[in-house]
PDB file of C-alpha atoms in Angstrom:
ATOM      1  CA  GLU A 280      -3.063  -5.929 -28.673  1.00 42.00           C
ATOM      2  CA  SER A 281      -5.839  -5.375 -26.142  1.00 46.00           C
ATOM      3  CA  LYS A 282      -5.999  -2.349 -23.896  1.00 48.00           C
ATOM      4  CA  MET A 283      -5.744  -4.522 -20.775  1.00 51.00           C
ATOM      5  CA  GLY A 284      -2.474  -6.022 -21.994  1.00 52.00           C
ATOM      6  CA  SER A 285      -0.917  -2.630 -22.652  1.00 54.00           C
ATOM      7  CA  LYS A 286      -1.447  -1.399 -19.081  1.00 63.00           C
ATOM      8  CA  THR A 287       1.559  -1.559 -16.775  1.00 70.00           C
ATOM      9  CA  ARG A 288       0.974  -3.200 -13.424  1.00 71.00           C
ATOM     10  CA  THR A 289       1.979  -0.997 -10.500  1.00 79.00           C
ATOM     11  CA  LYS A 290       2.957  -2.045  -6.990  1.00 80.00           C
ATOM     12  CA  PRO A 291       0.100  -1.851  -4.446  1.00 83.00           C
ATOM     13  CA  ARG A 292       0.379   0.653  -1.612  1.00 83.00           C
ATOM     14  CA  ASN A 293      -0.127  -2.015   1.062  1.00 86.00           C
ATOM     15  CA  TYR A 294       2.246  -4.965   0.908  1.00 85.00           C
ATOM     16  CA  ALA A 295       4.100  -7.323   3.257  1.00 86.00           C
ATOM     17  CA  LEU A 296       7.336  -5.797   4.543  1.00 83.00           C
ATOM     18  CA  SER A 297       9.014  -9.147   5.054  1.00 77.00           C
ATOM     19  CA  ALA A 298       8.385 -12.879   5.068  1.00 73.00           C
ATOM     20  CA  SER A 299       6.937 -12.561   8.593  1.00 72.00           C
ATOM     21  CA  GLY A 300       3.715 -11.166   7.110  1.00 76.00           C
ATOM     22  CA  VAL A 301       3.842  -7.698   8.725  1.00 82.00           C
ATOM     23  CA  MET A 302       1.910  -5.401   6.400  1.00 85.00           C
ATOM     24  CA  ARG A 303       3.012  -1.874   5.580  1.00 87.00           C
ATOM     25  CA  PHE A 304      -0.356  -0.434   6.679  1.00 87.00           C
ATOM     26  CA  SER A 305      -2.701  -1.885   9.280  1.00 86.00           C
ATOM     27  CA  SER A 306      -6.367  -2.563   8.520  1.00 85.00           C
ATOM     28  CA  SER A 307      -7.447   0.638  10.295  1.00 84.00           C
ATOM     29  CA  LYS A 308      -4.834   2.660   8.389  1.00 86.00           C
ATOM     30  CA  THR A 309      -6.014   1.189   5.076  1.00 85.00           C
ATOM     31  CA  PHE A 310      -9.628   1.984   5.983  1.00 83.00           C
ATOM     32  CA  LYS A 311      -8.634   5.572   6.786  1.00 84.00           C
ATOM     33  CA  LYS A 312      -6.646   6.001   3.552  1.00 84.00           C
ATOM     34  CA  GLY A 313      -9.590   4.784   1.477  1.00 82.00           C
ATOM     35  CA  GLY A 314     -11.831   7.474   2.939  1.00 81.00           C
ATOM     36  CA  ASN A 315     -14.813   5.106   3.219  1.00 76.00           C
ATOM     37  CA  PHE A 316     -15.382   6.171   6.840  1.00 76.00           C
ATOM     38  CA  LYS A 317     -16.883   9.412   5.543  1.00 79.00           C
ATOM     39  CA  PHE A 318     -19.780   7.531   3.948  1.00 77.00           C
ATOM     40  CA  ALA A 319     -20.202   4.702   6.475  1.00 75.00           C
ATOM     41  CA  GLY A 320     -23.798   4.548   7.722  1.00 75.00           C
ATOM     42  CA  LYS A 321     -24.965   7.341   5.433  1.00 76.00           C
ATOM     43  CA  LYS A 322     -27.567   6.970   2.710  1.00 75.00           C
ATOM     44  CA  PRO A 323     -26.929   8.781  -0.546  1.00 71.00           C
ATOM     45  CA  THR A 324     -29.148  11.813  -0.948  1.00 74.00           C
ATOM     46  CA  LYS A 325     -30.389  12.847  -4.355  1.00 73.00           C
ATOM     47  CA  LYS A 326     -29.619  16.426  -5.213  1.00 71.00           C
ATOM     48  CA  ALA A 327     -32.321  18.486  -6.846  1.00 66.00           C
ATOM     49  CA  THR A 328     -31.335  18.922 -10.466  1.00 67.00           C
ATOM     50  CA  ALA A 329     -31.703  22.508 -11.565  1.00 68.00           C
ATOM     51  CA  GLY A 330     -33.197  23.203 -14.970  1.00 71.00           C
ATOM     52  CA  ALA A 331     -30.750  23.387 -17.819  1.00 77.00           C
ATOM     53  CA  LYS A 332     -29.949  26.942 -18.785  1.00 84.00           C
ATOM     54  CA  ALA A 333     -30.776  27.975 -22.307  1.00 87.00           C
ATOM     55  CA  VAL A 334     -27.780  28.564 -24.560  1.00 89.00           C
ATOM     56  CA  THR A 335     -29.656  30.557 -27.191  1.00 92.00           C
ATOM     57  CA  VAL A 336     -32.620  32.911 -27.174  1.00 91.00           C
ATOM     58  CA  THR A 337     -34.952  34.097 -29.927  1.00 90.00           C
ATOM     59  CA  LYS A 338     -35.232  37.854 -30.404  1.00 88.00           C
ATOM     60  CA  SER A 339     -37.662  39.772 -32.578  1.00 87.00           C
ATOM     61  CA  ILE A 340     -36.086  41.962 -35.217  1.00 84.00           C
ATOM     62  CA  GLY A 341     -37.884  44.921 -36.758  1.00 80.00           C
ATOM     63  CA  GLY A 342     -37.919  45.685 -40.474  1.00 77.00           C
ATOM     64  CA  ASP A 343     -39.561  44.106 -43.497  1.00 77.00           C
ATOM     65  CA  LYS A 344     -36.431  42.348 -44.840  1.00 76.00           C
ATOM     66  CA  ASN A 345     -34.973  40.992 -41.519  1.00 75.00           C
ATOM     67  CA  GLY A 346     -37.167  37.916 -41.165  1.00 74.00           C
ATOM     68  CA  GLY A 347     -38.998  39.052 -38.004  1.00 80.00           C
ATOM     69  CA  SER A 348     -36.871  37.005 -35.499  1.00 85.00           C
ATOM     70  CA  ARG A 349     -33.303  35.869 -34.989  1.00 86.00           C
ATOM     71  CA  THR A 350     -31.685  33.236 -32.745  1.00 88.00           C
ATOM     72  CA  VAL A 351     -28.681  34.568 -30.817  1.00 88.00           C
ATOM     73  CA  ARG A 352     -26.444  33.209 -28.010  1.00 91.00           C
ATOM     74  CA  VAL A 353     -27.156  34.240 -24.436  1.00 90.00           C
ATOM     75  CA  GLN A 354     -23.422  34.743 -23.789  1.00 89.00           C
ATOM     76  CA  ARG A 355     -21.377  36.016 -26.667  1.00 88.00           C
ATOM     77  CA  LEU A 356     -18.213  34.196 -27.636  1.00 87.00           C
ATOM     78  CA  PRO A 357     -14.946  36.105 -27.144  1.00 86.00           C
ATOM     79  CA  LYS A 358     -13.696  38.022 -30.148  1.00 86.00           C
ATOM     80  CA  SER A 359     -10.090  36.949 -29.590  1.00 85.00           C
ATOM     81  CA  PHE A 360      -8.178  34.266 -27.692  1.00 82.00           C
ATOM     82  CA  GLU A 361      -4.873  34.519 -25.854  1.00 80.00           C
ATOM     83  CA  THR A 362      -1.966  32.831 -27.581  1.00 82.00           C
ATOM     84  CA  GLN A 363      -0.337  31.989 -24.236  1.00 81.00           C
ATOM     85  CA  THR A 364      -1.970  31.390 -20.877  1.00 80.00           C
ATOM     86  CA  ALA A 365      -0.032  32.371 -17.782  1.00 81.00           C
ATOM     87  CA  PRO A 366       0.335  29.526 -15.239  1.00 83.00           C
ATOM     88  CA  ARG A 367      -1.948  29.946 -12.285  1.00 81.00           C
ATOM     89  CA  LYS A 368      -1.838  28.320  -8.883  1.00 81.00           C
ATOM     90  CA  LEU A 369      -4.696  25.928  -8.313  1.00 82.00           C
ATOM     91  CA  HIS A 370      -6.617  26.334  -5.093  1.00 80.00           C
ATOM     92  CA  SER A 371      -6.320  23.400  -2.703  1.00 80.00           C
ATOM     93  CA  THR A 372      -8.242  22.767   0.473  1.00 80.00           C
ATOM     94  CA  LYS A 373      -5.540  20.484   1.876  1.00 82.00           C
ATOM     95  CA  ASN A 374      -2.804  21.747   4.177  1.00 84.00           C
ATOM     96  CA  ALA A 375       0.835  21.284   3.336  1.00 82.00           C
ATOM     97  CA  PHE A 376       2.762  18.501   5.066  1.00 80.00           C
ATOM     98  CA  SER A 377       4.622  21.062   7.204  1.00 81.00           C
ATOM     99  CA  GLN A 378       1.246  22.266   8.561  1.00 83.00           C
ATOM    100  CA  HIS A 379      -0.073  18.821   9.515  1.00 85.00           C
ATOM    101  CA  GLN A 380      -0.812  18.192  13.164  1.00 87.00           C
ATOM    102  CA  ARG A 381       1.712  15.810  14.729  1.00 89.00           C
ATOM    103  CA  ARG A 382       0.291  13.144  16.991  1.00 90.00           C
ATOM    104  CA  LEU A 383       2.023  10.580  19.168  1.00 93.00           C
ATOM    105  CA  LYS A 384       0.789   7.233  20.400  1.00 91.00           C
ATOM    106  CA  PRO A 385      -0.111   7.310  24.107  1.00 91.00           C
ATOM    107  CA  SER A 386       2.318   4.465  24.801  1.00 91.00           C
ATOM    108  CA  LEU A 387       5.279   6.530  23.538  1.00 94.00           C
ATOM    109  CA  THR A 388       6.967   8.925  25.943  1.00 93.00           C
ATOM    110  CA  PRO A 389      10.623  10.027  25.995  1.00 93.00           C
ATOM    111  CA  GLY A 390      12.595   7.153  27.483  1.00 93.00           C
ATOM    112  CA  THR A 391      10.230   4.371  26.360  1.00 94.00           C
ATOM    113  CA  VAL A 392      11.833   1.186  25.052  1.00 95.00           C
ATOM    114  CA  VAL A 393      10.239   0.411  21.664  1.00 95.00           C
ATOM    115  CA  ILE A 394      10.492  -2.583  19.322  1.00 95.00           C
ATOM    116  CA  LEU A 395      11.244  -1.875  15.657  1.00 94.00           C
ATOM    117  CA  LEU A 396       9.058  -3.820  13.209  1.00 92.00           C
ATOM    118  CA  ALA A 397      10.628  -2.870   9.870  1.00 91.00           C
ATOM    119  CA  GLY A 398      13.845  -1.664   8.345  1.00 90.00           C
ATOM    120  CA  LEU A 399      17.453  -2.678   8.699  1.00 91.00           C
ATOM    121  CA  HIS A 400      17.217  -2.967  12.512  1.00 93.00           C
ATOM    122  CA  LYS A 401      13.835  -4.736  12.747  1.00 92.00           C
ATOM    123  CA  GLY A 402      13.377  -6.785  15.903  1.00 92.00           C
ATOM    124  CA  LYS A 403      15.733  -4.649  17.972  1.00 94.00           C
ATOM    125  CA  ARG A 404      14.748  -2.919  21.188  1.00 95.00           C
ATOM    126  CA  VAL A 405      15.722   0.748  21.124  1.00 95.00           C
ATOM    127  CA  VAL A 406      15.156   3.827  23.293  1.00 95.00           C
ATOM    128  CA  PHE A 407      12.806   6.576  22.117  1.00 95.00           C
ATOM    129  CA  LEU A 408      14.410  10.000  22.692  1.00 94.00           C
ATOM    130  CA  LYS A 409      12.035  12.610  21.207  1.00 94.00           C
ATOM    131  CA  GLN A 410       9.645  13.365  18.348  1.00 94.00           C
ATOM    132  CA  LEU A 411      11.001  15.502  15.509  1.00 93.00           C
ATOM    133  CA  ALA A 412       9.164  18.280  13.655  1.00 91.00           C
ATOM    134  CA  SER A 413       8.249  15.903  10.803  1.00 90.00           C
ATOM    135  CA  GLY A 414       6.473  13.563  13.247  1.00 91.00           C
ATOM    136  CA  LEU A 415       9.156  10.858  13.045  1.00 94.00           C
ATOM    137  CA  LEU A 416      10.685   9.356  16.179  1.00 95.00           C
ATOM    138  CA  LEU A 417      14.327   9.830  17.106  1.00 95.00           C
ATOM    139  CA  VAL A 418      15.622   6.546  18.544  1.00 95.00           C
ATOM    140  CA  THR A 419      18.954   4.975  19.407  1.00 94.00           C
ATOM    141  CA  GLY A 420      20.064   1.514  20.521  1.00 88.00           C
ATOM    142  CA  PRO A 421      22.302   2.708  22.095  1.00 91.00           C
ATOM    143  CA  PHE A 422      24.838   1.777  19.420  1.00 93.00           C
ATOM    144  CA  SER A 423      27.242   0.195  21.892  1.00 90.00           C
ATOM    145  CA  ALA A 424      24.475  -2.135  23.130  1.00 91.00           C
ATOM    146  CA  ASN A 425      22.788  -3.473  19.988  1.00 91.00           C
ATOM    147  CA  GLY A 426      24.337  -1.637  17.025  1.00 92.00           C
ATOM    148  CA  CYS A 427      21.382   0.662  16.287  1.00 94.00           C
ATOM    149  CA  PRO A 428      22.628   4.245  15.736  1.00 94.00           C
ATOM    150  CA  LEU A 429      20.712   7.506  15.960  1.00 94.00           C
ATOM    151  CA  ARG A 430      17.991   7.287  13.344  1.00 94.00           C
ATOM    152  CA  ARG A 431      14.466   8.395  12.459  1.00 94.00           C
ATOM    153  CA  VAL A 432      11.615   5.868  12.593  1.00 94.00           C
ATOM    154  CA  ASN A 433       7.931   6.092  11.706  1.00 94.00           C
ATOM    155  CA  GLN A 434       5.833   5.328  14.777  1.00 93.00           C
ATOM    156  CA  ILE A 435       3.494   2.955  12.894  1.00 93.00           C
ATOM    157  CA  TYR A 436       6.438   0.544  12.617  1.00 93.00           C
ATOM    158  CA  THR A 437       7.091   0.441  16.370  1.00 94.00           C
ATOM    159  CA  ILE A 438       5.609  -1.280  19.421  1.00 93.00           C
ATOM    160  CA  GLY A 439       5.800   0.668  22.670  1.00 93.00           C
ATOM    161  CA  THR A 440       6.695  -1.475  25.676  1.00 93.00           C
ATOM    162  CA  SER A 441       5.949  -0.925  29.356  1.00 92.00           C
ATOM    163  CA  THR A 442       9.670  -0.423  30.068  1.00 92.00           C
ATOM    164  CA  LYS A 443      10.244   3.273  30.746  1.00 92.00           C
ATOM    165  CA  LEU A 444      13.605   4.931  31.393  1.00 92.00           C
ATOM    166  CA  ASP A 445      14.128   8.219  33.211  1.00 90.00           C
ATOM    167  CA  ILE A 446      16.078  10.349  30.711  1.00 90.00           C
ATOM    168  CA  SER A 447      15.105  13.739  32.119  1.00 89.00           C
ATOM    169  CA  SER A 448      18.776  14.453  32.837  1.00 89.00           C
ATOM    170  CA  LEU A 449      19.775  13.554  29.263  1.00 90.00           C
ATOM    171  CA  SER A 450      20.645  16.605  27.123  1.00 90.00           C
ATOM    172  CA  LEU A 451      20.550  15.978  23.371  1.00 91.00           C
ATOM    173  CA  PRO A 452      22.604  18.026  20.878  1.00 90.00           C
ATOM    174  CA  GLU A 453      20.565  20.825  19.293  1.00 89.00           C
ATOM    175  CA  ASN A 454      21.555  19.818  15.750  1.00 91.00           C
ATOM    176  CA  LEU A 455      19.590  16.548  15.946  1.00 92.00           C
ATOM    177  CA  ASN A 456      16.694  17.559  13.673  1.00 92.00           C
ATOM    178  CA  ASP A 457      15.237  16.462  10.336  1.00 91.00           C
ATOM    179  CA  ALA A 458      17.857  18.360   8.327  1.00 91.00           C
ATOM    180  CA  TYR A 459      20.577  16.455  10.219  1.00 91.00           C
ATOM    181  CA  PHE A 460      19.300  13.114   8.848  1.00 90.00           C
ATOM    182  CA  LYS A 461      18.576  14.313   5.304  1.00 87.00           C
ATOM    183  CA  ARG A 462      20.120  11.991   2.747  1.00 80.00           C
ATOM    184  CA  LYS A 463      22.972  13.598   0.837  1.00 76.00           C
ATOM    185  CA  GLN A 464      23.072  13.093  -2.936  1.00 73.00           C
ATOM    186  CA  LEU A 465      26.372  11.644  -4.110  1.00 65.00           C
ATOM    187  CA  ARG A 466      27.316  13.177  -7.460  1.00 65.00           C
ATOM    188  CA  LYS A 467      30.400  12.672  -9.539  1.00 59.00           C
ATOM    189  CA  PRO A 468      32.419  15.819 -10.338  1.00 57.00           C
ATOM    190  CA  ARG A 469      31.661  17.101 -13.821  1.00 59.00           C
ATOM    191  CA  GLY A 470      32.346  20.223 -15.816  1.00 56.00           C
ATOM    192  CA  ALA A 471      35.477  22.263 -16.357  1.00 53.00           C
ATOM    193  CA  GLY A 472      36.828  21.604 -12.854  1.00 56.00           C
ATOM    194  CA  ALA A 473      36.808  17.796 -13.217  1.00 58.00           C
ATOM    195  CA  SER A 474      39.727  15.826 -14.572  1.00 61.00           C
ATOM    196  CA  ASP A 475      39.477  13.167 -17.294  1.00 59.00           C
ATOM    197  CA  GLU A 476      39.906  10.379 -14.752  1.00 60.00           C
ATOM    198  CA  GLN A 477      37.031  11.673 -12.627  1.00 58.00           C
ATOM    199  CA  ILE A 478      34.675  12.035 -15.611  1.00 56.00           C
ATOM    200  CA  PHE A 479      35.191   8.471 -16.884  1.00 61.00           C
ATOM    201  CA  GLU A 480      35.363   6.892 -13.439  1.00 60.00           C
ATOM    202  CA  VAL A 481      33.075   3.838 -13.286  1.00 54.00           C
ATOM    203  CA  ALA A 482      33.312   2.991  -9.565  1.00 56.00           C
ATOM    204  CA  LYS A 483      30.225   3.844  -7.522  1.00 62.00           C
ATOM    205  CA  GLU A 484      30.484   6.309  -4.679  1.00 68.00           C
ATOM    206  CA  THR A 485      29.528   4.829  -1.319  1.00 75.00           C
ATOM    207  CA  TYR A 486      28.101   6.599   1.699  1.00 76.00           C
ATOM    208  CA  THR A 487      30.470   7.065   4.643  1.00 84.00           C
ATOM    209  CA  VAL A 488      29.553   8.210   8.125  1.00 86.00           C
ATOM    210  CA  SER A 489      30.794  11.730   8.851  1.00 88.00           C
ATOM    211  CA  ASP A 490      32.972  12.601  11.827  1.00 90.00           C
ATOM    212  CA  GLU A 491      30.190  14.824  13.169  1.00 91.00           C
ATOM    213  CA  ARG A 492      27.774  11.889  13.333  1.00 91.00           C
ATOM    214  CA  LYS A 493      30.328   9.695  15.042  1.00 92.00           C
ATOM    215  CA  ALA A 494      30.985  12.351  17.682  1.00 93.00           C
ATOM    216  CA  ASP A 495      27.250  12.928  18.286  1.00 93.00           C
ATOM    217  CA  GLN A 496      26.663   9.167  18.582  1.00 93.00           C
ATOM    218  CA  LEU A 497      29.390   8.834  21.202  1.00 94.00           C
ATOM    219  CA  THR A 498      28.027  11.806  23.147  1.00 93.00           C
ATOM    220  CA  VAL A 499      24.449  10.494  23.215  1.00 94.00           C
ATOM    221  CA  ASP A 500      25.496   6.903  23.989  1.00 93.00           C
ATOM    222  CA  LYS A 501      27.687   7.973  26.880  1.00 93.00           C
ATOM    223  CA  ALA A 502      24.938  10.072  28.457  1.00 92.00           C
ATOM    224  CA  LEU A 503      22.218   7.451  27.819  1.00 94.00           C
ATOM    225  CA  ILE A 504      24.202   4.553  29.298  1.00 93.00           C
ATOM    226  CA  LYS A 505      24.944   6.719  32.326  1.00 92.00           C
ATOM    227  CA  CYS A 506      21.171   7.273  32.778  1.00 92.00           C
ATOM    228  CA  ILE A 507      20.473   3.548  32.405  1.00 92.00           C
ATOM    229  CA  LYS A 508      23.125   2.476  34.927  1.00 91.00           C
ATOM    230  CA  SER A 509      21.917   5.048  37.450  1.00 90.00           C
ATOM    231  CA  GLN A 510      18.547   3.285  37.670  1.00 87.00           C
ATOM    232  CA  LYS A 511      17.691   0.455  40.013  1.00 86.00           C
ATOM    233  CA  GLU A 512      17.852  -2.375  37.452  1.00 88.00           C
ATOM    234  CA  GLY A 513      20.273  -0.801  35.000  1.00 86.00           C
ATOM    235  CA  SER A 514      22.266  -3.954  34.197  1.00 89.00           C
ATOM    236  CA  ILE A 515      19.054  -5.890  33.477  1.00 92.00           C
ATOM    237  CA  VAL A 516      17.817  -3.139  31.152  1.00 92.00           C
ATOM    238  CA  LEU A 517      21.093  -3.180  29.203  1.00 93.00           C
ATOM    239  CA  ASN A 518      20.802  -6.945  28.692  1.00 93.00           C
ATOM    240  CA  TYR A 519      17.158  -6.423  27.701  1.00 93.00           C
ATOM    241  CA  LEU A 520      18.226  -3.932  24.989  1.00 94.00           C
ATOM    242  CA  ARG A 521      20.858  -6.349  23.681  1.00 93.00           C
ATOM    243  CA  CYS A 522      18.248  -9.094  23.074  1.00 93.00           C
ATOM    244  CA  SER A 523      16.205  -9.031  19.866  1.00 92.00           C
ATOM    245  CA  PHE A 524      12.463  -9.575  19.734  1.00 92.00           C
ATOM    246  CA  CYS A 525      11.163 -12.628  17.886  1.00 89.00           C
ATOM    247  CA  LEU A 526       8.069 -14.847  17.802  1.00 88.00           C
ATOM    248  CA  ASN A 527       7.892 -18.618  17.996  1.00 88.00           C
ATOM    249  CA  ASN A 528       5.082 -20.982  17.084  1.00 90.00           C
ATOM    250  CA  HIS A 529       1.701 -20.276  18.683  1.00 89.00           C
ATOM    251  CA  GLN A 530       2.834 -16.846  19.905  1.00 88.00           C
ATOM    252  CA  TYR A 531       0.546 -14.007  18.847  1.00 89.00           C
ATOM    253  CA  PRO A 532       1.417 -10.308  19.302  1.00 84.00           C
ATOM    254  CA  HIS A 533      -2.196  -9.260  19.923  1.00 85.00           C
ATOM    255  CA  ALA A 534      -2.345 -11.606  22.938  1.00 88.00           C
ATOM    256  CA  MET A 535       0.884 -10.267  24.494  1.00 88.00           C
ATOM    257  CA  LYS A 536       1.520  -7.494  26.954  1.00 88.00           C
ATOM    258  CA  PHE A 537       4.678  -5.639  26.037  1.00 86.00           C
TER     259      PHE A 537
END
């Protein structure tokens, strides 16, 4: 069997998210990930090659029976080797993800109505509330308007519209952070404390929304709808959030003003 046939084909990093043709990364994002911008417009410079260092050296040896000269190594080999090497931390010039600088698109400000381009709620118009410490956006439908709950969204999968809402009077619960949305691992009970029925149970455990999340969703929705209705065209904005975004024939997003 050839070496090419034995290789396993992996999924490319950039692929279409759906049948609509929306790619996971834009062309500029792909160009940035490749790192070719560092060498664009630059000619390769040849580095001056230093002379190879000699490994051995010839030394003169005194005495009639020593041959007059002897070839020895410049650096002696170690007399003994360690049987075990302690693990060492490799030096990296890159910062950890927690130390990355968080940026936000200029079109996104708290209260902006954004269009989701990927995920379970793609095509829905939601309200941007704030940016979390991880850089993700905290958005909500609100849930009573279009069924989109409080969730985190990557800003590269959103389109910021010109519709802005005044949510300065909106107070969000303090527990709405990245740890709040962390996925919980569902594990079956095992060990001495588990019964025989629980160990051999075949049914899969399904995720259920906690009472805390339901209460927080009701609190945020109530305050957000109150802010929307207090504005001049509140009823129109609510109907606007209920409608999904879609494209017809001969409609191009790059030629639109959102």
